[in-house]
mmCIF file of C-alpha atoms in Angstrom:
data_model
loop_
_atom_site.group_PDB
_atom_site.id
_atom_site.type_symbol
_atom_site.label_atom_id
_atom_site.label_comp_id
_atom_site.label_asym_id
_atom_site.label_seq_id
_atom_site.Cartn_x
_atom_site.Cartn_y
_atom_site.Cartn_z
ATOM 1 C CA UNK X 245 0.000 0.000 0.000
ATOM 2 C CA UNK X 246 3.011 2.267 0.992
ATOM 3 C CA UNK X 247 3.470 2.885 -2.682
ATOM 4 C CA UNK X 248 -0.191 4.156 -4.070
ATOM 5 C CA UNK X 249 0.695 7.649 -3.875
ATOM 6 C CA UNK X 250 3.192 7.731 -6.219
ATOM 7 C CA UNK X 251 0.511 5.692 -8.796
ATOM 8 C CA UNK X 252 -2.153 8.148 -7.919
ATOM 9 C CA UNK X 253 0.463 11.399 -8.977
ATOM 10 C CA UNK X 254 0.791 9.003 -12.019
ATOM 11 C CA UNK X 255 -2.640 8.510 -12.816
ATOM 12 C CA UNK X 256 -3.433 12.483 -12.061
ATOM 13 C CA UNK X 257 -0.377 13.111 -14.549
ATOM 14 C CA UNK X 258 -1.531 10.898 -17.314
ATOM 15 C CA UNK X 259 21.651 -25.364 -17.895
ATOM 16 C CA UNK X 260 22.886 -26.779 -15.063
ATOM 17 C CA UNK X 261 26.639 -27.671 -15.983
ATOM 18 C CA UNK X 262 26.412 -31.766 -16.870
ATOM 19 C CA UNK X 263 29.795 -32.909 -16.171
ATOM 20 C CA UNK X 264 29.609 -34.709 -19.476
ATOM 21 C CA UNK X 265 33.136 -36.867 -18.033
ATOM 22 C CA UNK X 266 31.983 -38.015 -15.089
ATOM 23 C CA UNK X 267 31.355 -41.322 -13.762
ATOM 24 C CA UNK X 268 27.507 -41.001 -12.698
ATOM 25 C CA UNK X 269 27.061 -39.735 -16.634
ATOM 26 C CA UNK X 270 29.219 -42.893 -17.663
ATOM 27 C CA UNK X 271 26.955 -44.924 -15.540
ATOM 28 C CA UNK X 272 23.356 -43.103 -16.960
ATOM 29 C CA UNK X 273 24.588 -43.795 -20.466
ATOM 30 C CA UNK X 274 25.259 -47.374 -19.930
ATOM 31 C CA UNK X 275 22.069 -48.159 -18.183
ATOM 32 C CA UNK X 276 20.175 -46.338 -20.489
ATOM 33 C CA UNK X 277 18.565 -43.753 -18.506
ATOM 34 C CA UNK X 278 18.504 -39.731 -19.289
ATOM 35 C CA UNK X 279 20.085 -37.585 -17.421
ATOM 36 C CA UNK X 280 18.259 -35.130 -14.467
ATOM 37 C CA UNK X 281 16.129 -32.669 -15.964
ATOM 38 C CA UNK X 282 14.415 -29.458 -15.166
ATOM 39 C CA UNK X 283 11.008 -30.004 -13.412
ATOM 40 C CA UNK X 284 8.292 -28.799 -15.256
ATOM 41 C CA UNK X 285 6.058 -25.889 -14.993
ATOM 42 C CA UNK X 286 2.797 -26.177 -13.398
ATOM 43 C CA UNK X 287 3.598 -29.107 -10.752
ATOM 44 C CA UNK X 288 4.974 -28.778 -6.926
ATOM 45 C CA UNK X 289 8.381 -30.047 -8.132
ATOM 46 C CA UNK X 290 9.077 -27.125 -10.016
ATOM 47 C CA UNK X 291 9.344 -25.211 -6.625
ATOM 48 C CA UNK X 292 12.702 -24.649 -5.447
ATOM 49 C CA UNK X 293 13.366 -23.975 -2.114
ATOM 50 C CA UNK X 294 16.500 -21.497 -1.730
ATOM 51 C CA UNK X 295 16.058 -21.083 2.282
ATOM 52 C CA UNK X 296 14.060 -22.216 5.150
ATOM 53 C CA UNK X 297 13.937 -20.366 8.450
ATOM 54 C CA UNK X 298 11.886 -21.495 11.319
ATOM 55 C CA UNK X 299 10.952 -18.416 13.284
ATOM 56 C CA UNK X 300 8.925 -20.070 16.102
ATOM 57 C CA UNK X 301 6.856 -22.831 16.798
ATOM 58 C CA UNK X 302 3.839 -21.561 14.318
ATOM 59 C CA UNK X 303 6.083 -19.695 11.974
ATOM 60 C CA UNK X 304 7.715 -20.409 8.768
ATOM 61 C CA UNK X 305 9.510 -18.497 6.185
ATOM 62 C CA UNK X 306 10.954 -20.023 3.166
ATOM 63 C CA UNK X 307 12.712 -18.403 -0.232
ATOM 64 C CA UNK X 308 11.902 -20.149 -3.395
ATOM 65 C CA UNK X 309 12.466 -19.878 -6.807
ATOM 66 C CA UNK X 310 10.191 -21.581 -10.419
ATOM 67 C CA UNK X 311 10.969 -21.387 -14.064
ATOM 68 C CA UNK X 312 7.491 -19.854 -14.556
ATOM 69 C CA UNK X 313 8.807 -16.159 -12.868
ATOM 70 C CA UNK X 314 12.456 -16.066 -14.230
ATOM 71 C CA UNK X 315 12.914 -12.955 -12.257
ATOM 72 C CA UNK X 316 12.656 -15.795 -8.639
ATOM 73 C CA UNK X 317 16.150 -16.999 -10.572
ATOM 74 C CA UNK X 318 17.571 -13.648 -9.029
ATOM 75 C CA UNK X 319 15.215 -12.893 -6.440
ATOM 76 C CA UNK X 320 13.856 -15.429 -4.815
ATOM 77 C CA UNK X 321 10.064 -15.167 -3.750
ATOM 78 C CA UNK X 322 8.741 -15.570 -0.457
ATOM 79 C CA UNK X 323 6.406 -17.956 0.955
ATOM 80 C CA UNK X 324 5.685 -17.852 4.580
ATOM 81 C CA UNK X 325 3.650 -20.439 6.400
ATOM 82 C CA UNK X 326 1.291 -20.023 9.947
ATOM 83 C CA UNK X 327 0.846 -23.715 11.381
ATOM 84 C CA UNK X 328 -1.695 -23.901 13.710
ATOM 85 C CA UNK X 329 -0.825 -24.144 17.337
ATOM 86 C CA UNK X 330 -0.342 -27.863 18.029
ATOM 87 C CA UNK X 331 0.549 -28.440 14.773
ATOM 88 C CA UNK X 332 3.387 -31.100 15.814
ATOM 89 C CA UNK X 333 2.061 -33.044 18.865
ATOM 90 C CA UNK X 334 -0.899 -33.839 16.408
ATOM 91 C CA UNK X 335 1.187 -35.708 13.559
ATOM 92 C CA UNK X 336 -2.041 -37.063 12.434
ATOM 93 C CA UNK X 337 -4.068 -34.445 12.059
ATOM 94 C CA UNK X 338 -4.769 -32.656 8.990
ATOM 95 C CA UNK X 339 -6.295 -29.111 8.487
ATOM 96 C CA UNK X 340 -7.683 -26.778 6.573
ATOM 97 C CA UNK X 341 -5.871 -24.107 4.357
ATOM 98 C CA UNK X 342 -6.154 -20.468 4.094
ATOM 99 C CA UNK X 343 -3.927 -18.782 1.139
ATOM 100 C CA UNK X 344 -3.475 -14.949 1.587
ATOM 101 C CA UNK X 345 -2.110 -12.184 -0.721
ATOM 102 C CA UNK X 346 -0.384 -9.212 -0.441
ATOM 103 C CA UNK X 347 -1.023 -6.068 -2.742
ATOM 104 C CA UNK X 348 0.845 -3.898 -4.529
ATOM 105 C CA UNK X 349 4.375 -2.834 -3.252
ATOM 106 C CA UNK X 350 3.672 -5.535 -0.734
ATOM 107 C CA UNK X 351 5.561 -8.394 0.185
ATOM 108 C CA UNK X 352 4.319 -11.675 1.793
ATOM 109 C CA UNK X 353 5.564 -10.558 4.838
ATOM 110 C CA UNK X 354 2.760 -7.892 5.125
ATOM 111 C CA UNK X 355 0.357 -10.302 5.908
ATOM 112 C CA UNK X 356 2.904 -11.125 9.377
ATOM 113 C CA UNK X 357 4.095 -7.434 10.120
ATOM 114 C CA UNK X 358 1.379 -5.018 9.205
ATOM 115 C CA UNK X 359 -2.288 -7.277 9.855
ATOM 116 C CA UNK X 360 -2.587 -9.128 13.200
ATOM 117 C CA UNK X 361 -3.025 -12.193 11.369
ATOM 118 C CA UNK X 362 -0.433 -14.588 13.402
ATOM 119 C CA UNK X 363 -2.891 -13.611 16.868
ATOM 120 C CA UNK X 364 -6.327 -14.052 14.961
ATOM 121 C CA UNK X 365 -5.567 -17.414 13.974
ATOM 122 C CA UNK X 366 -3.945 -18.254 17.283
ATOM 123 C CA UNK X 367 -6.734 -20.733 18.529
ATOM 124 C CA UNK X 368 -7.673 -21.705 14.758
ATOM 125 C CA UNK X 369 -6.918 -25.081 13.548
ATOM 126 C CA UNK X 370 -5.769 -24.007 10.253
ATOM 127 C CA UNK X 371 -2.845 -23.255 7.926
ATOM 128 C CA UNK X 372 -2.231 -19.803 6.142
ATOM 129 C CA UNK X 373 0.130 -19.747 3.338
ATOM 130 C CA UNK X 374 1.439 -15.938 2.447
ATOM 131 C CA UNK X 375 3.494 -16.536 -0.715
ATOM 132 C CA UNK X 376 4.858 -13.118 -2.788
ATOM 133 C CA UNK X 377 3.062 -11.635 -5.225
ATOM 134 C CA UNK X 378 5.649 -9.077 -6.383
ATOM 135 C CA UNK X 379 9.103 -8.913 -6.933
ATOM 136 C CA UNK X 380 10.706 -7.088 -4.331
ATOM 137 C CA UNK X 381 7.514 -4.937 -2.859
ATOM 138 C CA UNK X 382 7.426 -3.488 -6.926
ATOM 139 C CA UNK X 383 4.547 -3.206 -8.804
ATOM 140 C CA UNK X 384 3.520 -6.891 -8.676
ATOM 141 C CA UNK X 385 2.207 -8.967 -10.947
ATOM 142 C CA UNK X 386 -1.478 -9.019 -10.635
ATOM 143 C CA UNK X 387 -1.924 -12.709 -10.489
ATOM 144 C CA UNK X 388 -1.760 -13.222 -14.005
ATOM 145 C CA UNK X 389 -0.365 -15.395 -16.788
ATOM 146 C CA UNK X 390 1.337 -12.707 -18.678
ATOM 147 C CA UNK X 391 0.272 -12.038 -21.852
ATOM 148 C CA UNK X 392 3.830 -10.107 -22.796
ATOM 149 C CA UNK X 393 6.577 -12.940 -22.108
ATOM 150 C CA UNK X 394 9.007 -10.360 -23.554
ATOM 151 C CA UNK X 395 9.684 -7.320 -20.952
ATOM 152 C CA UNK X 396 12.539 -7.516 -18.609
ATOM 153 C CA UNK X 397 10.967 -9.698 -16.465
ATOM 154 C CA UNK X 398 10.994 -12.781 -18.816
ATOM 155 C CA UNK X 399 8.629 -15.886 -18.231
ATOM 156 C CA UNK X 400 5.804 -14.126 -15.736
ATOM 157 C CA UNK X 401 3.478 -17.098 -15.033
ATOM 158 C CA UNK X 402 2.415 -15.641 -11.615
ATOM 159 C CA UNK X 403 -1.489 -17.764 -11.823
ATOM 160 C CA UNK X 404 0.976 -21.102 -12.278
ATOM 161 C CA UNK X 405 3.029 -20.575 -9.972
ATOM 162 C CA UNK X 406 0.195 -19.452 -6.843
ATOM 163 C CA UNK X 407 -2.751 -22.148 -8.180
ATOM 164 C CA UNK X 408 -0.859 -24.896 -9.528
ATOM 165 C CA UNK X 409 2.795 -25.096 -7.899
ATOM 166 C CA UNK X 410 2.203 -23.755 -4.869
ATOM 167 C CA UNK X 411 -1.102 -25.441 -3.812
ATOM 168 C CA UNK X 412 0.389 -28.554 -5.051
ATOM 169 C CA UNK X 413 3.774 -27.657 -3.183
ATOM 170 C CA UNK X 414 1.804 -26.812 -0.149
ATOM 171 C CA UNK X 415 -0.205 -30.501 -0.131
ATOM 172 C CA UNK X 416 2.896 -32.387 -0.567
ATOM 173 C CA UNK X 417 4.757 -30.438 2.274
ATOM 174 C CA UNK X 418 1.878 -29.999 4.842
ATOM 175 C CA UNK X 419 -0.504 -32.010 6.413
ATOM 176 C CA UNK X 420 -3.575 -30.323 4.467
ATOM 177 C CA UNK X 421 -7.051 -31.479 4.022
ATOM 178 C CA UNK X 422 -7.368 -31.580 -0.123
ATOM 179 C CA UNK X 423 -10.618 -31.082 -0.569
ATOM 180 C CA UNK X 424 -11.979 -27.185 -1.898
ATOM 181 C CA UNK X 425 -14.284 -27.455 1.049
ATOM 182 C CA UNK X 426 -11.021 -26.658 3.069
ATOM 183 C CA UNK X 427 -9.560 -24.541 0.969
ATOM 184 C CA UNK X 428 -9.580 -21.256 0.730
ATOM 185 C CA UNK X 429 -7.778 -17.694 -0.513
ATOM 186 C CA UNK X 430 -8.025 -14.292 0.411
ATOM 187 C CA UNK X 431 -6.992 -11.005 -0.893
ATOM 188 C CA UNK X 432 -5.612 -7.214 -0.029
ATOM 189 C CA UNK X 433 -5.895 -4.606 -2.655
ATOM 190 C CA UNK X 434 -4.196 -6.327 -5.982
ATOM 191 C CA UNK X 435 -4.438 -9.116 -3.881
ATOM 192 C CA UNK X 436 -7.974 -8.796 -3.530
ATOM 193 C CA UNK X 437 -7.964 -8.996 -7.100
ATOM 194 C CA UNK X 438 -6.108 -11.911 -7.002
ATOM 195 C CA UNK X 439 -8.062 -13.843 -4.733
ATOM 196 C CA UNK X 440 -11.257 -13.557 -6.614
ATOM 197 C CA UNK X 441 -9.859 -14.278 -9.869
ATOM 198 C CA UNK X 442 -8.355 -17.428 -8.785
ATOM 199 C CA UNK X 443 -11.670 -18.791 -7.125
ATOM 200 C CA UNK X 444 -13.565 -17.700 -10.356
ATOM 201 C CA UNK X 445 -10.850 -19.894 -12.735
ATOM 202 C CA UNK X 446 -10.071 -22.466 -10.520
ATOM 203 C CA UNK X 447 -13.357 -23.268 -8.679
ATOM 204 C CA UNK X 448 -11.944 -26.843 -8.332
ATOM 205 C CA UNK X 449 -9.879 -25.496 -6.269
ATOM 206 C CA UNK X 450 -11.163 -23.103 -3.710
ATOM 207 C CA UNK X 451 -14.271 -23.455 -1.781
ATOM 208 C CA UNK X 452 -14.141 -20.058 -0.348
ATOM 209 C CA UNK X 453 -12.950 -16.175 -1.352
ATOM 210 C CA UNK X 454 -12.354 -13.125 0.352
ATOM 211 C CA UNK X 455 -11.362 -9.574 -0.775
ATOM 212 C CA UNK X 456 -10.128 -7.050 1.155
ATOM 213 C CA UNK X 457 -10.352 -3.331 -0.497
ATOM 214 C CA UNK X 458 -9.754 -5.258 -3.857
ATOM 215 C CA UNK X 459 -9.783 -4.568 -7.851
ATOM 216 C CA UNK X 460 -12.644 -7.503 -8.354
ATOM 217 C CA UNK X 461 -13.792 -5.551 -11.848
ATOM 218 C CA UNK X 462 -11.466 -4.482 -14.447
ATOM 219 C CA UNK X 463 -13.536 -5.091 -17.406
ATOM 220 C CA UNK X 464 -17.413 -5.646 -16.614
ATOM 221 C CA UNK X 465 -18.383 -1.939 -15.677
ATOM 222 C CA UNK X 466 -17.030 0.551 -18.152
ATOM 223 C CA UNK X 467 -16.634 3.133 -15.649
ATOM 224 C CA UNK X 468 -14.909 0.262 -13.243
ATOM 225 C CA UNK X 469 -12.850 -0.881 -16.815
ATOM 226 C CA UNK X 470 -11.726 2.777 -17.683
ATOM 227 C CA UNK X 471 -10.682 3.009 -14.085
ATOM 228 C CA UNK X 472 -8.947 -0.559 -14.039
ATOM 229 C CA UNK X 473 -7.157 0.250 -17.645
ATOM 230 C CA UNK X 474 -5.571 3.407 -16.098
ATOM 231 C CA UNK X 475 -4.705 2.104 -12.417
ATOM 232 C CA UNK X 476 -2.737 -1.175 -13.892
ATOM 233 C CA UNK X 477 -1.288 1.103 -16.851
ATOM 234 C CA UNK X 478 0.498 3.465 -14.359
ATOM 235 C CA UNK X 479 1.396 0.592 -11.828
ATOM 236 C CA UNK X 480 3.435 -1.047 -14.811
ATOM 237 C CA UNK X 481 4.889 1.737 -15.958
ATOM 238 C CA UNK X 482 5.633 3.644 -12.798
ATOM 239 C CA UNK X 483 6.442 0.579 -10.682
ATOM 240 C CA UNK X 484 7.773 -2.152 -13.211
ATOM 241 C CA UNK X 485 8.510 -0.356 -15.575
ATOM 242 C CA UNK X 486 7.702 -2.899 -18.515
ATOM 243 C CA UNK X 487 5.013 -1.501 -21.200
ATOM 244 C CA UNK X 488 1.699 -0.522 -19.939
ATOM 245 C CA UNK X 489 -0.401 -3.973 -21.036
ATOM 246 C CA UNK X 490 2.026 -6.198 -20.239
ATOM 247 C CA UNK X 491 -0.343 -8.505 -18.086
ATOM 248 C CA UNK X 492 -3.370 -8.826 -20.012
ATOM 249 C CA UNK X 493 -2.922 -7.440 -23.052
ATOM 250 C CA UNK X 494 -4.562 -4.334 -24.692
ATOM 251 C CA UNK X 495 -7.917 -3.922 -23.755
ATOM 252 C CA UNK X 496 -9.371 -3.899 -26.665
ATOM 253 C CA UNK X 497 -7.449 -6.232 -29.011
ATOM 254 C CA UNK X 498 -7.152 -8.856 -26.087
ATOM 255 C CA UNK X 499 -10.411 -7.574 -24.616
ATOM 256 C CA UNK X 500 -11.594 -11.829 -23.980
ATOM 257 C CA UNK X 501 -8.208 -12.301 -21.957
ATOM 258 C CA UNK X 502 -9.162 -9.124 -19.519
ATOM 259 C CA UNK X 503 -12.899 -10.814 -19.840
ATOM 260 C CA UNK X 504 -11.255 -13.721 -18.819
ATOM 261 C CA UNK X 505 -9.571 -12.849 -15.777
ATOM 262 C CA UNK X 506 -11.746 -10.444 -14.524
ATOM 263 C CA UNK X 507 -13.840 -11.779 -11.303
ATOM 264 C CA UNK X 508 -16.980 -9.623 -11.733
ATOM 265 C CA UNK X 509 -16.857 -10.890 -15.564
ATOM 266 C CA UNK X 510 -16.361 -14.663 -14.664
ATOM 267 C CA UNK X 511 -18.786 -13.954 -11.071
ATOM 268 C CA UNK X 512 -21.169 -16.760 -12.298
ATOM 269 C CA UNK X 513 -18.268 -19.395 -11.726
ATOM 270 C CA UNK X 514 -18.777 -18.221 -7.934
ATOM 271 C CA UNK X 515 -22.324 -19.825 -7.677
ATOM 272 C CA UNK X 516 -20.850 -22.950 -5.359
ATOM 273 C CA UNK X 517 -18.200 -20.689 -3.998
ATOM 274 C CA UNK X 518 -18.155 -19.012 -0.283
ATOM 275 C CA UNK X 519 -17.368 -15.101 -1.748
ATOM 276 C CA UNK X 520 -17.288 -12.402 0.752
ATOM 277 C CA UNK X 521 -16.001 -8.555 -0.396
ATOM 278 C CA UNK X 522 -14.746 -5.752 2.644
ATOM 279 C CA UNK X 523 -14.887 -2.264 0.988
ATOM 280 C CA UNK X 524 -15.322 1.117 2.445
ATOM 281 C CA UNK X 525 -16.403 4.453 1.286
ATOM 282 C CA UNK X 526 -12.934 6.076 1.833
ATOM 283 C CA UNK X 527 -13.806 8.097 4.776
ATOM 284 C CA UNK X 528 -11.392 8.629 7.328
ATOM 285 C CA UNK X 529 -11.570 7.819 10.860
ATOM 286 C CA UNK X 530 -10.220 9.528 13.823
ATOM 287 C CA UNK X 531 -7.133 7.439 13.550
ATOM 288 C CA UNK X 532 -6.167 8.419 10.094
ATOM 289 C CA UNK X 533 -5.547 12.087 10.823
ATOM 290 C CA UNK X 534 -2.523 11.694 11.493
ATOM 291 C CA UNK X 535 -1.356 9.474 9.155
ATOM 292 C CA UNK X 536 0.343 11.369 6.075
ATOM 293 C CA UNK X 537 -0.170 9.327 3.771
ATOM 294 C CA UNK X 538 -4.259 9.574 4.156
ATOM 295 C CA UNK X 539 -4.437 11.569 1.132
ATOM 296 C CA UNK X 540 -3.737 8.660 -1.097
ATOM 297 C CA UNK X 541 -5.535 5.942 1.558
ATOM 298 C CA UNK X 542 -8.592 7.961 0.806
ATOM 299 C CA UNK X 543 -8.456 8.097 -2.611
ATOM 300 C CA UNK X 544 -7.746 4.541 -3.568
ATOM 301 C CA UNK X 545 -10.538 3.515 -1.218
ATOM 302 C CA UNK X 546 -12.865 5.395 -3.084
ATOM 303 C CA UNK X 547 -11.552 3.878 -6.159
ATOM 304 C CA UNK X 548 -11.740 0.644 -5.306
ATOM 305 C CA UNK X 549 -14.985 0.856 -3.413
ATOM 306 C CA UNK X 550 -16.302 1.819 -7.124
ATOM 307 C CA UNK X 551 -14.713 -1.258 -7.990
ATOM 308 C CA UNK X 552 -16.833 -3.482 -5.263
ATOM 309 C CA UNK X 553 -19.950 -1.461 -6.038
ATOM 310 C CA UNK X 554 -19.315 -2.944 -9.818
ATOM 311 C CA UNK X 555 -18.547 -6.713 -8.934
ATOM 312 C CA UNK X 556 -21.775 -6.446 -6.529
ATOM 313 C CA UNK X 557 -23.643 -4.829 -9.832
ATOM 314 C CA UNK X 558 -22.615 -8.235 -11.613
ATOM 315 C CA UNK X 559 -23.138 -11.067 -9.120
ATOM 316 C CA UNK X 560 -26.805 -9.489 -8.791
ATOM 317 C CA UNK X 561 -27.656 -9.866 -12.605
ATOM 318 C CA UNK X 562 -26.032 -13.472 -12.345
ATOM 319 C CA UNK X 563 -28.327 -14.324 -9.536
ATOM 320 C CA UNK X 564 -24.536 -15.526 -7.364
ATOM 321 C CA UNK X 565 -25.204 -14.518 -3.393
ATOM 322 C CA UNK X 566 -21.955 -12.865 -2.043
ATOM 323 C CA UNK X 567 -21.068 -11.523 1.499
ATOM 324 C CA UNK X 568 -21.437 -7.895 1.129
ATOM 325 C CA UNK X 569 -19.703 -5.852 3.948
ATOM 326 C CA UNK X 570 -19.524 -2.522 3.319
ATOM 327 C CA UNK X 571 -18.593 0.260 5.257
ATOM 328 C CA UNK X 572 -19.243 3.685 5.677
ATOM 329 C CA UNK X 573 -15.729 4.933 7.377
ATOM 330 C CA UNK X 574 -12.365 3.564 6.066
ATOM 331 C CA UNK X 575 -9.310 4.174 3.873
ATOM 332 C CA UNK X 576 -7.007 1.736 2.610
ATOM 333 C CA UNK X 577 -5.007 1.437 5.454
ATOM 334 C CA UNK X 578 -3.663 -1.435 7.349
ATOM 335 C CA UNK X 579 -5.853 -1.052 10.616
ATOM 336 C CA UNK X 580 -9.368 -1.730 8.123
ATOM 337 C CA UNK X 581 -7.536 -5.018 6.626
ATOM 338 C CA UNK X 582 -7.113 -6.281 10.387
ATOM 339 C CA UNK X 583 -11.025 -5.190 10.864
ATOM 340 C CA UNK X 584 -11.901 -7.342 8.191
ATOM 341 C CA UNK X 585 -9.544 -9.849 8.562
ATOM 342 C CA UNK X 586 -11.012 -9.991 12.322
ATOM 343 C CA UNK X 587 -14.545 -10.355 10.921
ATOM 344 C CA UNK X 588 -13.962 -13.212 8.283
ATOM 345 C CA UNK X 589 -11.888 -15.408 10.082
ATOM 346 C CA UNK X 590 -14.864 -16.538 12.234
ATOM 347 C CA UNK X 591 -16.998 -16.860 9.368
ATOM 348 C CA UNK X 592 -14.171 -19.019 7.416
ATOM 349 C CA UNK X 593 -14.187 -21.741 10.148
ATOM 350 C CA UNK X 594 -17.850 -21.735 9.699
ATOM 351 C CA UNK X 595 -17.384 -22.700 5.966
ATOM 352 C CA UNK X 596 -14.501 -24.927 7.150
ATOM 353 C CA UNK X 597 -16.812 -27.125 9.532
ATOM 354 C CA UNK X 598 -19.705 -27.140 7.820
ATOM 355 C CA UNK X 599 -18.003 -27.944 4.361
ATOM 356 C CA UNK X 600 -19.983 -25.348 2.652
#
């Protein structure tokens, strides 16, 4: 979030060596195997781990790295895991998942440092995996496949890597119940974005969605889309600098893969899913006043309340039910992600015991 200021000026302003002699080559070639080779894209194997640090008993951070981000070659992404209290004196037990992800010119880490989330899942028997959605706290990626392969960024499969590595990665490492039933993802900002657009590709996978003060309609509206078009624009430019489009294309020549990815397009694959949206007005409280960045808190609230206001617009002409919790005072802050974040979780382990 620390970073939407300088978007909103913008948007106001405009192999592996084979060691072809040795003997364990020798001994491949006369037993007729092949040789070792890269894991491929799309399964838990392509996950590299780089690092592993266990911070407490609950707590674990890890580096990794995939061939579908090149950039994670030279800097590594993070994935940090929340184990539920217990976790090892119950090696049978298996539990529930909750994936969570950051916004823009966040880092996993966000979800550990700057929303109580570690304390409101203290008594929860669940797991909560925060993995990176941006390179460094830059722009990010908005949880796409890109369509542009070519910037400076290289491969940028960011929708492999989260839905099919690292849930896969995650259910190999972890004792995890498989079923979508007990799995769910939630969003902040981009990540809001991200959340919902997962759940409404990959509805297979998730039982359950959450955004937090997200962009869940880039296309559907064309108020929202004009809005959407200009945000991610200046984010790619100003932030990644990579072309404007790189993601998902232009909007109108690629206008299917935007209609594509775009939750309040796709809302009808919600029907089965658990969806729940936290938005506010953009109003400031008593404890934003003295916050300096407010100015720009206020204003992307307000933007991406529009965007909420939109996605609810489309799940009520598609007949889908959401969770709808609106409020009248809040900015996009850290201290309204913990409010919602406070007032899901409950809910969540509702879905989670009930299966539905």
């Amino acid at each position: 979030m620390r970073r939407h200021r300088r978007v909103l000026a913008t948007l106001l302003c405009a192999g592996i060596l084979l060691g072809l002699g040795s003997p364990a080559h020798a001994d491949r070639e006369r037993s007729g195997t092949r040789p070792r080779t890269k894991p491929a894209a799309g399964t838990a194997a392509a996950i590299r781990v780089l690092t592993t640090k266990r911070e407490s008993a609950r707590v674990i951070r890890y580096t990794v790295s995939t061939p579908s981000l090149a950039m994670s070659a030279t800097t590594p992404l993070r994935v940090n895991v929340i184990l539920p209290a217990g976790y090892a004196r119950h090696p049978r037990h298996r539990y529930p998942v909750l994936y969570a992800l950051p916004g823009t010119s966040n880092l996993a880490n966000v979800w550990l440092s700057n929303l109580d989330t570690l304390s409101l899942t203290k008594s929860l028997p669940m797991i909560v995996v925060m993995p990176d959605g941006t390179y460094d706290a830059d722009g990010g990626g908005f949880y796409t496949n890109w369509v542009d392969q070519t910037t400076s960024r290289g491969v940028a499969n960011w929708e492999t890597f989260h839905t099919a590595e690292l849930v896969a990665w995650v259910d190999k490492r972890f004792r995890t119940k498989k079923k979508r039933s007990q799995r769910a993802i939630v969003g902040i900002s981009q990540g809001g974005f991200g959340s919902m657009s997962y759940a409404a590709r990959h509805p297979d996978l998730y039982g359950a969605a959450a955004s937090f003060s997200g962009a869940v309609d880039i296309y559907y509206n064309e108020v929202c889309r004009a809005g959407a078009v200009t945000l991610i624009s200046a984010i790619m430019t100003g932030l990644n600098q990579v072309q404007p489009f790189a993601p998902f294309g232009d909007p109108v020549t690629d206008a299917a893969n935007w209609q594509a990815r775009d939750p309040a397009s796709q809302v009808a694959r919600l029907a089965n899913t658990k969806v729940d949206l936290y938005t506010s007005t953009g109003l400031p409280g008593e404890s934003d006043l003295s916050d300096p960045a407010v100015p720009g808190t206020v204003a992307m609230e307000a933007i991406l309340h529009a965007s909420n206001l939109c996605f609810k617009q489309a799940a009520e002409a598609a007949g889908v039910g959401i969770g709808w919790h609106s409020y009248a005072q809040g900015t996009h802050a850290w201290g309204y992600g913990t409010r919602a974040l406070k007032d899901y979780l409950p809910r969540l382990m509702a879905f989670f015991k009930k299966g539905r």
